[in-house]
Amino acid sequence: MNLEKSAAAFEEAKKFMPGGVNSPVRSYSSVDCTPPFISHATGSRIFDIDGNEYIDYVGSWGPMILGHAHPQIVEALKKAVEKGTSFGAPTELETELAKLVQKIYPSMEVMRMVNSGTEATMSAVRVARGFTGRNKIIKFIGCYHGHSDSLLVNAGSGATTFGEPSSPGVTQGTAQDTISVPYNDISAVEKIFAQCGEEIAAVIVEPVAGNMGLITPKKNFLPGLRKVTEKYGAVLIFDEVMCGFRVALGGAQEKYKVTPDLTCLGKIVGGGLPCAVYGGRENIMRNVSPDGKIYQAGTLSGNPLAMTAGIETLKILLKESSFMEKISKKTSALADSLKIKAQLANVEIQVPQVGAMFSIFFNTKRVKNYEDAKSSSDDQFKMWFSEMLKRGIYLAPSQFETLFVSAAHSAEDIAKTLEAAAETFQIISTHFKNEIEE
Ligand code: HOZ
């Protein structure tokens, strides 16, 4: 695979941006590869400036559930762009998107549009603090809720990939109000509530964790969080930025039948444009300015292009009643086949999957939390990643991320992916066997 042009573009970019990128994981430094610089993408395929074509399982880190450049969305955006790109004033589009979101997420009685998942979670935490008059929050080790200070403590995703789960620059004063607990450990949460429950404003959780690889909630975990937060009057926040419209149309709250007080959505809700939403119980959300005193604002919030892409995406998702069932079946068949290919090559992997999300851990045991995820083999993953890339399969360059299947992935795409995986597992098997024998 030739990446000459990408390598040159990367060198040029490094002069102007830290690591040559605008989001750390894109630098590929964790996998010692040159990141392909992208020229365009369509359907399930993404193309780099060197002319390489890949089957894409990153999907812009989640939003592209319909595949890239979906014709209906492109058409709608073309029309919208001609009417102006930003007004900083109310439009009917915002209410139209809000109605669609509420139809799918009835718990979001009142909501606010923002521009990114980081903004949504940061604002939801502020609202929870303002509403309860309390300071402390509980988050889970390895969950990533964007890069606001309170939430960048024991965080997953790039923060873990680059070895800084608690970032320098977050003051001790801020960090001390964030209590971190192992994911899936309900008794640890109950113990903390028993110690200082009256000081806790909120519990924020990825109800299906996607930023330490994919980790599913144990049966008692989400109901347990609901119960304990209710008991102590704390706000339960579901960060469904990644798993919303992915594990079920109505996200984890629909799938696991646990209703949070506040929900954060992002990625798919903006159809690939910068957009996120936070919202929930009316009596909480009415405290947001100008109805209430909790301040949050944004020039580009409710931007007409983002609203348009979001509206078209949700309309398509709602139109076909079997959409989620089909995409989930496709993803689970892929996950099962990957396990079989690995077994045939004597490579031990775990492939957790829910809905249209899956990930691969080079681990002999089921991964239930951050500690388990961290015990996965980094060397095997690096080899897996680079060999798959050479074979035209575009994966996330870290085990602490999730992979996404779109409606555009065809049977041929899946077959090609499995063929590449079978060859790659064989290479891993031979390499690591030799390493042990040496
Ligand atoms: N850490 C983000 C996904 N979990 C990466 C986003 C990006 O690089 O675009």
Coordinates of C-alpha atoms and ligand atoms in Angstrom, one line a residue:
M1 CA 0.0 0.0 0.0
N2 CA 1.4 3.3 -1.1
L3 CA 0.9 6.2 1.4
E4 CA 3.5 8.6 0.0
K5 CA 1.2 11.5 -0.6
S6 CA -0.5 11.0 2.8
A7 CA 2.9 10.9 4.5
A8 CA 3.9 14.3 2.8
A9 CA 0.5 15.8 3.8
F10 CA 1.0 14.6 7.3
E11 CA 4.5 16.2 7.6
E12 CA 3.0 19.5 6.3
A13 CA 0.1 19.3 8.8
K14 CA 2.4 18.7 11.7
K15 CA 3.9 22.1 11.2
F16 CA 0.6 23.7 12.1
M17 CA -1.3 21.3 14.4
P18 CA -0.3 19.2 17.4
G19 CA 0.5 15.8 16.0
G20 CA -0.7 17.0 12.6
V21 CA -4.3 16.4 13.6
N22 CA -7.4 18.0 15.2
S23 CA -8.2 15.0 17.3
P24 CA -5.3 12.9 18.8
V25 CA -6.4 9.4 17.8
R26 CA -6.3 10.3 14.1
S27 CA -2.5 10.7 14.2
Y28 CA -2.1 6.8 14.2
S29 CA 0.9 7.3 16.5
S30 CA -0.5 4.6 18.8
V31 CA -0.2 2.1 16.0
D32 CA 3.0 3.4 14.4
C33 CA 1.4 3.9 11.0
T34 CA 1.0 6.9 8.6
P35 CA -2.6 8.0 8.7
P36 CA -4.2 7.9 5.3
F37 CA -5.3 11.5 4.4
I38 CA -8.8 11.3 3.2
S39 CA -10.0 12.7 -0.2
H40 CA -13.6 11.5 -0.2
A41 CA -16.0 8.8 0.9
T42 CA -19.2 7.2 -0.4
G43 CA -21.4 4.4 1.0
S44 CA -19.2 2.0 2.9
R45 CA -16.0 3.1 1.2
I46 CA -13.4 5.8 2.1
F47 CA -10.6 6.9 -0.2
D48 CA -7.3 8.5 0.5
I49 CA -5.3 11.1 -1.5
D50 CA -2.9 8.3 -2.6
G51 CA -5.8 6.6 -4.4
N52 CA -6.3 3.7 -1.9
E53 CA -9.8 2.5 -1.3
Y54 CA -10.9 1.1 2.1
I55 CA -14.0 -0.5 3.5
D56 CA -14.8 1.8 6.4
Y57 CA -15.7 0.6 9.9
V58 CA -15.0 3.9 11.6
G59 CA -17.8 5.8 9.9
S60 CA -16.5 9.2 11.2
W61 CA -16.5 7.6 14.7
G62 CA -20.2 6.8 14.6
P63 CA -22.4 9.2 12.7
M64 CA -22.4 7.5 9.3
I65 CA -25.1 4.8 10.0
L66 CA -26.5 5.3 6.5
G67 CA -23.0 5.2 4.9
H68 CA -21.1 8.2 3.5
A69 CA -22.7 10.8 1.2
H70 CA -26.2 9.3 1.3
P71 CA -28.0 10.8 -1.7
Q72 CA -31.0 12.0 0.2
I73 CA -28.9 13.8 2.8
V74 CA -26.6 15.3 0.1
E75 CA -29.6 16.6 -1.8
A76 CA -31.2 18.2 1.3
L77 CA -27.9 19.8 2.2
K78 CA -27.4 21.3 -1.2
K79 CA -30.8 22.9 -1.0
A80 CA -30.2 24.1 2.6
V81 CA -26.8 25.6 1.9
E82 CA -28.2 27.9 -0.8
K83 CA -30.5 29.4 1.8
G84 CA -27.6 30.4 4.1
T85 CA -25.3 28.5 6.3
S86 CA -25.8 30.1 9.8
F87 CA -28.2 32.6 11.2
G88 CA -27.7 32.6 15.0
A89 CA -31.5 32.9 15.2
P90 CA -34.4 30.4 15.6
T91 CA -35.6 28.3 12.7
E92 CA -38.4 25.9 12.2
L93 CA -35.8 23.2 11.5
E94 CA -34.8 23.1 15.1
T95 CA -38.3 22.3 16.3
E96 CA -38.6 19.7 13.5
L97 CA -35.5 17.9 14.6
A98 CA -36.6 18.2 18.3
K99 CA -39.9 16.5 17.4
L100 CA -38.2 13.6 15.7
V101 CA -35.8 13.2 18.6
Q102 CA -38.6 13.2 21.1
K103 CA -40.6 10.6 19.1
I104 CA -37.6 8.2 19.3
Y105 CA -36.5 9.3 22.9
P106 CA -39.7 10.1 24.8
S107 CA -37.7 10.7 27.9
M108 CA -36.3 13.9 26.3
E109 CA -39.3 16.1 27.1
V110 CA -37.4 19.3 26.7
M111 CA -34.0 19.6 24.9
R112 CA -31.3 21.9 23.7
M113 CA -29.2 21.5 20.5
V114 CA -25.5 22.1 20.8
N115 CA -22.5 21.3 18.5
S116 CA -20.7 18.3 19.9
G117 CA -21.0 15.5 22.3
T118 CA -18.5 17.3 24.6
E119 CA -20.8 20.3 24.8
A120 CA -23.9 18.1 25.4
T121 CA -22.3 16.2 28.3
M122 CA -20.6 19.2 29.8
S123 CA -23.9 21.1 29.7
A124 CA -25.9 18.2 31.1
V125 CA -23.5 18.0 34.1
R126 CA -23.9 21.7 34.7
V127 CA -27.7 21.4 34.6
A128 CA -27.6 18.5 37.0
R129 CA -25.4 20.6 39.4
G130 CA -27.6 23.6 39.1
F131 CA -30.8 21.6 39.6
T132 CA -29.6 19.7 42.6
G133 CA -27.4 22.4 44.1
R134 CA -24.7 19.7 44.6
N135 CA -21.2 19.6 43.3
K136 CA -20.0 16.0 43.0
I137 CA -20.5 13.6 40.1
I138 CA -19.9 9.9 39.6
K139 CA -18.4 8.7 36.3
F140 CA -17.0 5.3 35.3
I141 CA -13.4 4.5 34.7
G142 CA -12.8 4.2 31.0
C143 CA -16.0 6.0 30.0
Y144 CA -15.3 9.0 27.8
H145 CA -17.7 11.9 27.8
G146 CA -15.8 14.4 25.7
H147 CA -13.0 16.7 26.9
S148 CA -14.6 19.1 29.4
D149 CA -12.6 19.4 32.6
S150 CA -14.9 17.6 35.0
L151 CA -15.2 14.6 32.7
L152 CA -11.6 14.2 31.7
V153 CA -10.8 12.1 34.8
N154 CA -10.0 8.4 34.3
A155 CA -11.3 8.8 30.7
G156 CA -11.2 6.3 27.9
S157 CA -10.9 6.8 24.2
G158 CA -7.9 8.9 23.1
A159 CA -7.1 9.8 26.7
T160 CA -6.4 6.1 27.4
T161 CA -4.9 5.4 24.0
F162 CA -2.3 8.1 24.7
G163 CA -1.8 7.1 28.3
E164 CA -3.3 10.3 29.9
P165 CA -6.7 9.1 31.3
S166 CA -6.6 12.1 33.7
S167 CA -5.3 15.1 31.7
P168 CA -2.8 17.6 32.9
G169 CA -4.5 21.0 32.9
V170 CA -7.6 19.8 34.9
T171 CA -7.3 21.5 38.2
Q172 CA -7.3 19.4 41.4
G173 CA -10.3 21.5 42.5
T174 CA -12.3 20.3 39.5
A175 CA -11.1 16.7 39.6
Q176 CA -11.9 16.3 43.3
D177 CA -15.6 16.7 42.5
T178 CA -15.5 13.8 40.0
I179 CA -15.6 10.3 41.7
S180 CA -14.5 7.5 39.4
V181 CA -15.9 4.0 39.8
P182 CA -15.2 0.8 37.8
Y183 CA -17.8 0.2 35.1
N184 CA -20.4 -2.5 35.8
D185 CA -19.7 -2.3 39.6
I186 CA -23.0 -1.4 41.1
S187 CA -22.0 -2.2 44.7
A188 CA -19.1 0.3 44.4
V189 CA -21.6 3.0 43.3
E190 CA -24.0 2.1 46.2
K191 CA -21.1 2.4 48.7
I192 CA -20.3 5.9 47.5
F193 CA -23.9 7.0 47.8
A194 CA -24.0 5.5 51.3
Q195 CA -21.0 7.6 52.2
C196 CA -21.8 11.0 50.6
G197 CA -25.1 10.5 48.6
E198 CA -26.4 14.0 49.6
E199 CA -23.4 15.6 47.9
I200 CA -23.8 13.8 44.5
A201 CA -25.5 15.8 41.7
A202 CA -25.3 13.2 39.0
V203 CA -24.2 9.8 37.8
I204 CA -23.1 10.0 34.1
V205 CA -22.6 6.8 32.2
E206 CA -22.2 5.4 28.7
P207 CA -25.0 2.9 29.1
V208 CA -23.2 0.8 26.5
A209 CA -19.6 1.8 26.9
G210 CA -17.8 2.5 23.5
N211 CA -14.7 4.3 24.5
M212 CA -12.7 1.5 26.1
G213 CA -13.6 -0.8 23.2
L214 CA -17.2 -2.0 23.4
I215 CA -18.4 -3.1 26.9
T216 CA -22.0 -4.1 27.5
P217 CA -23.7 -3.3 30.8
K218 CA -24.2 -6.2 33.2
K219 CA -27.9 -7.1 33.9
N220 CA -28.1 -5.3 37.2
F221 CA -26.0 -2.3 36.3
L222 CA -28.3 0.2 34.7
P223 CA -31.4 -0.7 36.8
G224 CA -29.1 -0.4 39.9
L225 CA -28.0 3.1 38.8
R226 CA -31.6 4.1 38.3
K227 CA -32.6 2.9 41.8
V228 CA -29.7 4.5 43.7
T229 CA -29.9 7.9 42.0
E230 CA -33.7 8.0 42.6
K231 CA -33.2 7.1 46.3
Y232 CA -30.7 10.0 46.8
G233 CA -32.2 12.6 44.4
A234 CA -29.3 12.6 42.1
V235 CA -29.7 13.0 38.3
L236 CA -29.0 10.0 36.1
I237 CA -27.4 11.1 32.8
F238 CA -27.1 8.6 29.9
D239 CA -24.4 9.6 27.5
E240 CA -25.8 8.0 24.4
V241 CA -23.6 10.0 22.0
M242 CA -22.2 6.8 20.7
C243 CA -24.8 4.2 21.4
G244 CA -27.9 6.3 20.6
F245 CA -29.7 5.1 17.4
R246 CA -27.1 2.3 17.3
V247 CA -27.9 -0.3 19.9
A248 CA -31.6 0.2 19.2
L249 CA -33.3 3.1 17.5
G250 CA -34.2 4.5 20.9
G251 CA -30.7 3.7 22.2
A252 CA -29.7 1.9 25.4
Q253 CA -32.7 3.3 27.3
E254 CA -35.0 1.5 24.9
K255 CA -33.0 -1.7 24.7
Y256 CA -32.5 -2.1 28.5
K257 CA -35.7 -0.4 29.5
V258 CA -34.1 2.1 32.0
T259 CA -35.2 5.7 31.7
P260 CA -32.6 8.3 32.6
D261 CA -33.3 11.9 33.8
L262 CA -31.1 13.4 31.1
T263 CA -29.8 12.1 27.8
C264 CA -27.0 13.2 25.6
L265 CA -27.1 12.5 21.9
G266 CA -24.5 13.3 19.2
K267 CA -23.0 11.8 16.1
I268 CA -26.0 10.2 14.3
V269 CA -28.4 12.9 15.4
G270 CA -26.5 15.4 13.2
G271 CA -26.2 13.0 10.2
G272 CA -22.5 13.7 10.0
L273 CA -22.6 17.4 10.7
P274 CA -21.5 19.0 14.0
C275 CA -24.6 18.6 16.2
A276 CA -25.5 17.1 19.5
V277 CA -28.5 17.4 21.8
Y278 CA -29.0 17.1 25.6
G279 CA -32.4 17.0 27.2
G280 CA -34.7 15.1 29.5
R281 CA -37.2 15.7 32.3
E282 CA -39.1 19.0 31.8
N283 CA -38.8 20.0 35.5
I284 CA -35.0 19.7 35.2
M285 CA -34.6 21.3 31.7
R286 CA -36.8 24.3 32.4
N287 CA -33.9 25.5 34.7
V288 CA -31.9 26.2 31.5
S289 CA -31.6 29.9 30.5
P290 CA -33.7 31.8 29.5
D291 CA -36.5 29.7 31.2
G292 CA -34.2 29.3 34.2
K293 CA -30.9 30.5 35.5
I294 CA -28.5 27.8 34.3
Y295 CA -26.5 29.3 31.5
Q296 CA -25.5 27.6 28.2
A297 CA -25.4 29.1 24.7
G298 CA -23.8 28.8 21.3
T299 CA -23.6 30.8 18.0
L300 CA -23.7 27.7 15.8
S301 CA -26.2 25.7 18.0
G302 CA -29.2 24.6 15.9
N303 CA -27.2 25.4 12.8
P304 CA -29.5 25.0 9.7
L305 CA -27.1 22.6 7.9
A306 CA -26.7 20.3 10.9
M307 CA -30.4 20.4 11.6
T308 CA -31.1 19.4 7.9
A309 CA -28.7 16.5 8.0
G310 CA -30.1 15.3 11.3
I311 CA -33.7 15.6 10.2
E312 CA -33.1 13.6 6.9
T313 CA -31.1 10.9 8.8
L314 CA -33.8 10.4 11.5
K315 CA -36.5 10.4 8.8
I316 CA -34.7 7.6 7.0
L317 CA -34.2 5.6 10.2
L318 CA -37.9 6.0 11.1
K319 CA -39.2 5.1 7.7
E320 CA -38.0 1.5 7.6
S321 CA -39.3 -0.4 10.6
S322 CA -36.8 -3.3 10.2
F323 CA -33.8 -1.0 9.8
M324 CA -32.3 -1.7 13.3
E325 CA -33.1 -5.4 13.1
K326 CA -31.3 -5.7 9.7
I327 CA -28.2 -3.8 10.7
S328 CA -27.9 -5.6 14.0
K329 CA -28.1 -9.0 12.3
K330 CA -25.5 -8.0 9.8
T331 CA -23.2 -6.8 12.6
S332 CA -23.7 -9.9 14.8
A333 CA -23.0 -12.2 11.8
L334 CA -19.8 -10.2 11.1
A335 CA -18.8 -10.5 14.8
D336 CA -19.5 -14.2 14.9
S337 CA -17.5 -14.9 11.7
L338 CA -14.6 -12.9 13.0
K339 CA -14.5 -15.1 16.1
I340 CA -14.5 -18.2 14.0
K341 CA -11.7 -17.0 11.7
A342 CA -9.6 -16.1 14.8
Q343 CA -10.3 -19.6 16.4
L344 CA -9.3 -21.3 13.2
A345 CA -5.9 -19.5 13.4
N346 CA -5.6 -20.1 17.1
V347 CA -5.8 -16.5 18.0
E348 CA -7.8 -15.6 21.1
I349 CA -10.1 -12.6 20.7
Q350 CA -13.2 -11.2 22.2
V351 CA -15.8 -9.6 19.9
P352 CA -18.5 -7.8 21.9
Q353 CA -21.4 -6.6 19.8
V354 CA -24.7 -4.8 20.3
G355 CA -26.8 -3.4 17.5
A356 CA -24.6 -1.9 14.9
M357 CA -21.5 -1.6 17.2
F358 CA -18.7 -4.1 17.8
S359 CA -15.1 -4.1 18.8
I360 CA -12.2 -6.6 19.0
F361 CA -10.1 -7.2 22.1
F362 CA -7.0 -9.4 21.8
N363 CA -7.9 -10.9 25.1
T364 CA -8.5 -14.5 26.4
K365 CA -11.3 -13.4 28.8
R366 CA -14.5 -11.5 28.5
V367 CA -14.0 -7.8 28.9
K368 CA -16.2 -6.3 31.6
N369 CA -14.4 -3.1 32.6
Y370 CA -11.4 -0.8 32.0
E371 CA -9.0 -3.1 33.8
D372 CA -10.0 -6.0 31.6
A373 CA -9.7 -3.9 28.5
K374 CA -6.3 -2.7 29.4
S375 CA -5.1 -6.3 29.8
S376 CA -5.6 -6.9 26.1
S377 CA -2.5 -7.5 23.9
D378 CA -1.3 -4.2 22.4
D379 CA 1.2 -5.9 20.1
Q380 CA -1.3 -8.3 18.6
F381 CA -3.7 -5.3 18.1
K382 CA -1.0 -3.3 16.3
M383 CA -0.3 -6.1 13.9
W384 CA -4.1 -6.7 13.3
F385 CA -4.6 -3.0 12.6
S386 CA -1.8 -2.5 10.2
E387 CA -2.3 -5.8 8.3
M388 CA -6.0 -5.0 7.9
L389 CA -5.2 -1.5 6.7
K390 CA -2.9 -3.0 4.0
R391 CA -5.8 -5.2 2.9
G392 CA -8.1 -2.2 2.5
I393 CA -10.0 -2.5 5.8
Y394 CA -10.2 0.8 7.7
L395 CA -10.5 0.3 11.4
A396 CA -10.1 2.4 14.5
P397 CA -6.4 2.6 15.4
S398 CA -7.0 1.7 19.1
Q399 CA -8.6 -1.1 21.1
F400 CA -10.2 1.6 23.2
E401 CA -12.6 2.6 20.4
T402 CA -15.6 1.0 18.8
L403 CA -16.3 -0.1 15.3
F404 CA -19.5 0.7 13.4
V405 CA -21.4 -1.0 10.7
S406 CA -23.6 1.0 8.3
A407 CA -26.6 0.3 6.2
A408 CA -24.2 0.7 3.2
H409 CA -22.0 -2.3 4.1
S410 CA -22.8 -5.0 1.5
A411 CA -22.5 -8.7 1.7
E412 CA -19.4 -8.3 -0.6
D413 CA -17.9 -5.8 1.9
I414 CA -18.4 -8.3 4.8
A415 CA -16.9 -11.2 2.7
K416 CA -13.8 -9.1 1.8
T417 CA -13.4 -8.1 5.5
L418 CA -13.5 -11.7 6.6
E419 CA -11.1 -12.8 3.9
A420 CA -8.6 -10.0 5.1
A421 CA -9.2 -11.0 8.7
A422 CA -8.5 -14.7 8.1
E423 CA -5.2 -13.8 6.5
T424 CA -4.3 -11.4 9.2
F425 CA -5.2 -13.8 12.1
Q426 CA -2.9 -16.3 10.4
I427 CA 0.0 -13.8 10.3
I428 CA -0.6 -12.9 13.9
S429 CA -0.7 -16.6 14.9
T430 CA 2.6 -17.3 13.1
H431 CA 4.3 -14.2 14.4
F432 CA 3.4 -14.6 18.0
K433 CA 4.0 -18.4 18.0
N434 CA 7.5 -17.7 16.7
E435 CA 8.0 -15.0 19.3
I436 CA 7.2 -17.4 22.1
E437 CA 9.4 -20.2 20.6
E438 CA 12.4 -17.9 20.2
Ligands
HOZ1 N1 -12.1 9.9 20.5 C1 -13.0 10.1 19.5 C2 -13.9 8.9 19.3 N2 -14.2 8.2 20.5 C3 -12.3 10.5 18.2 C4 -12.9 11.4 17.4 C5 -12.1 11.8 16.2 O1 -10.9 11.7 16.2 O2 -12.7 12.3 15.2

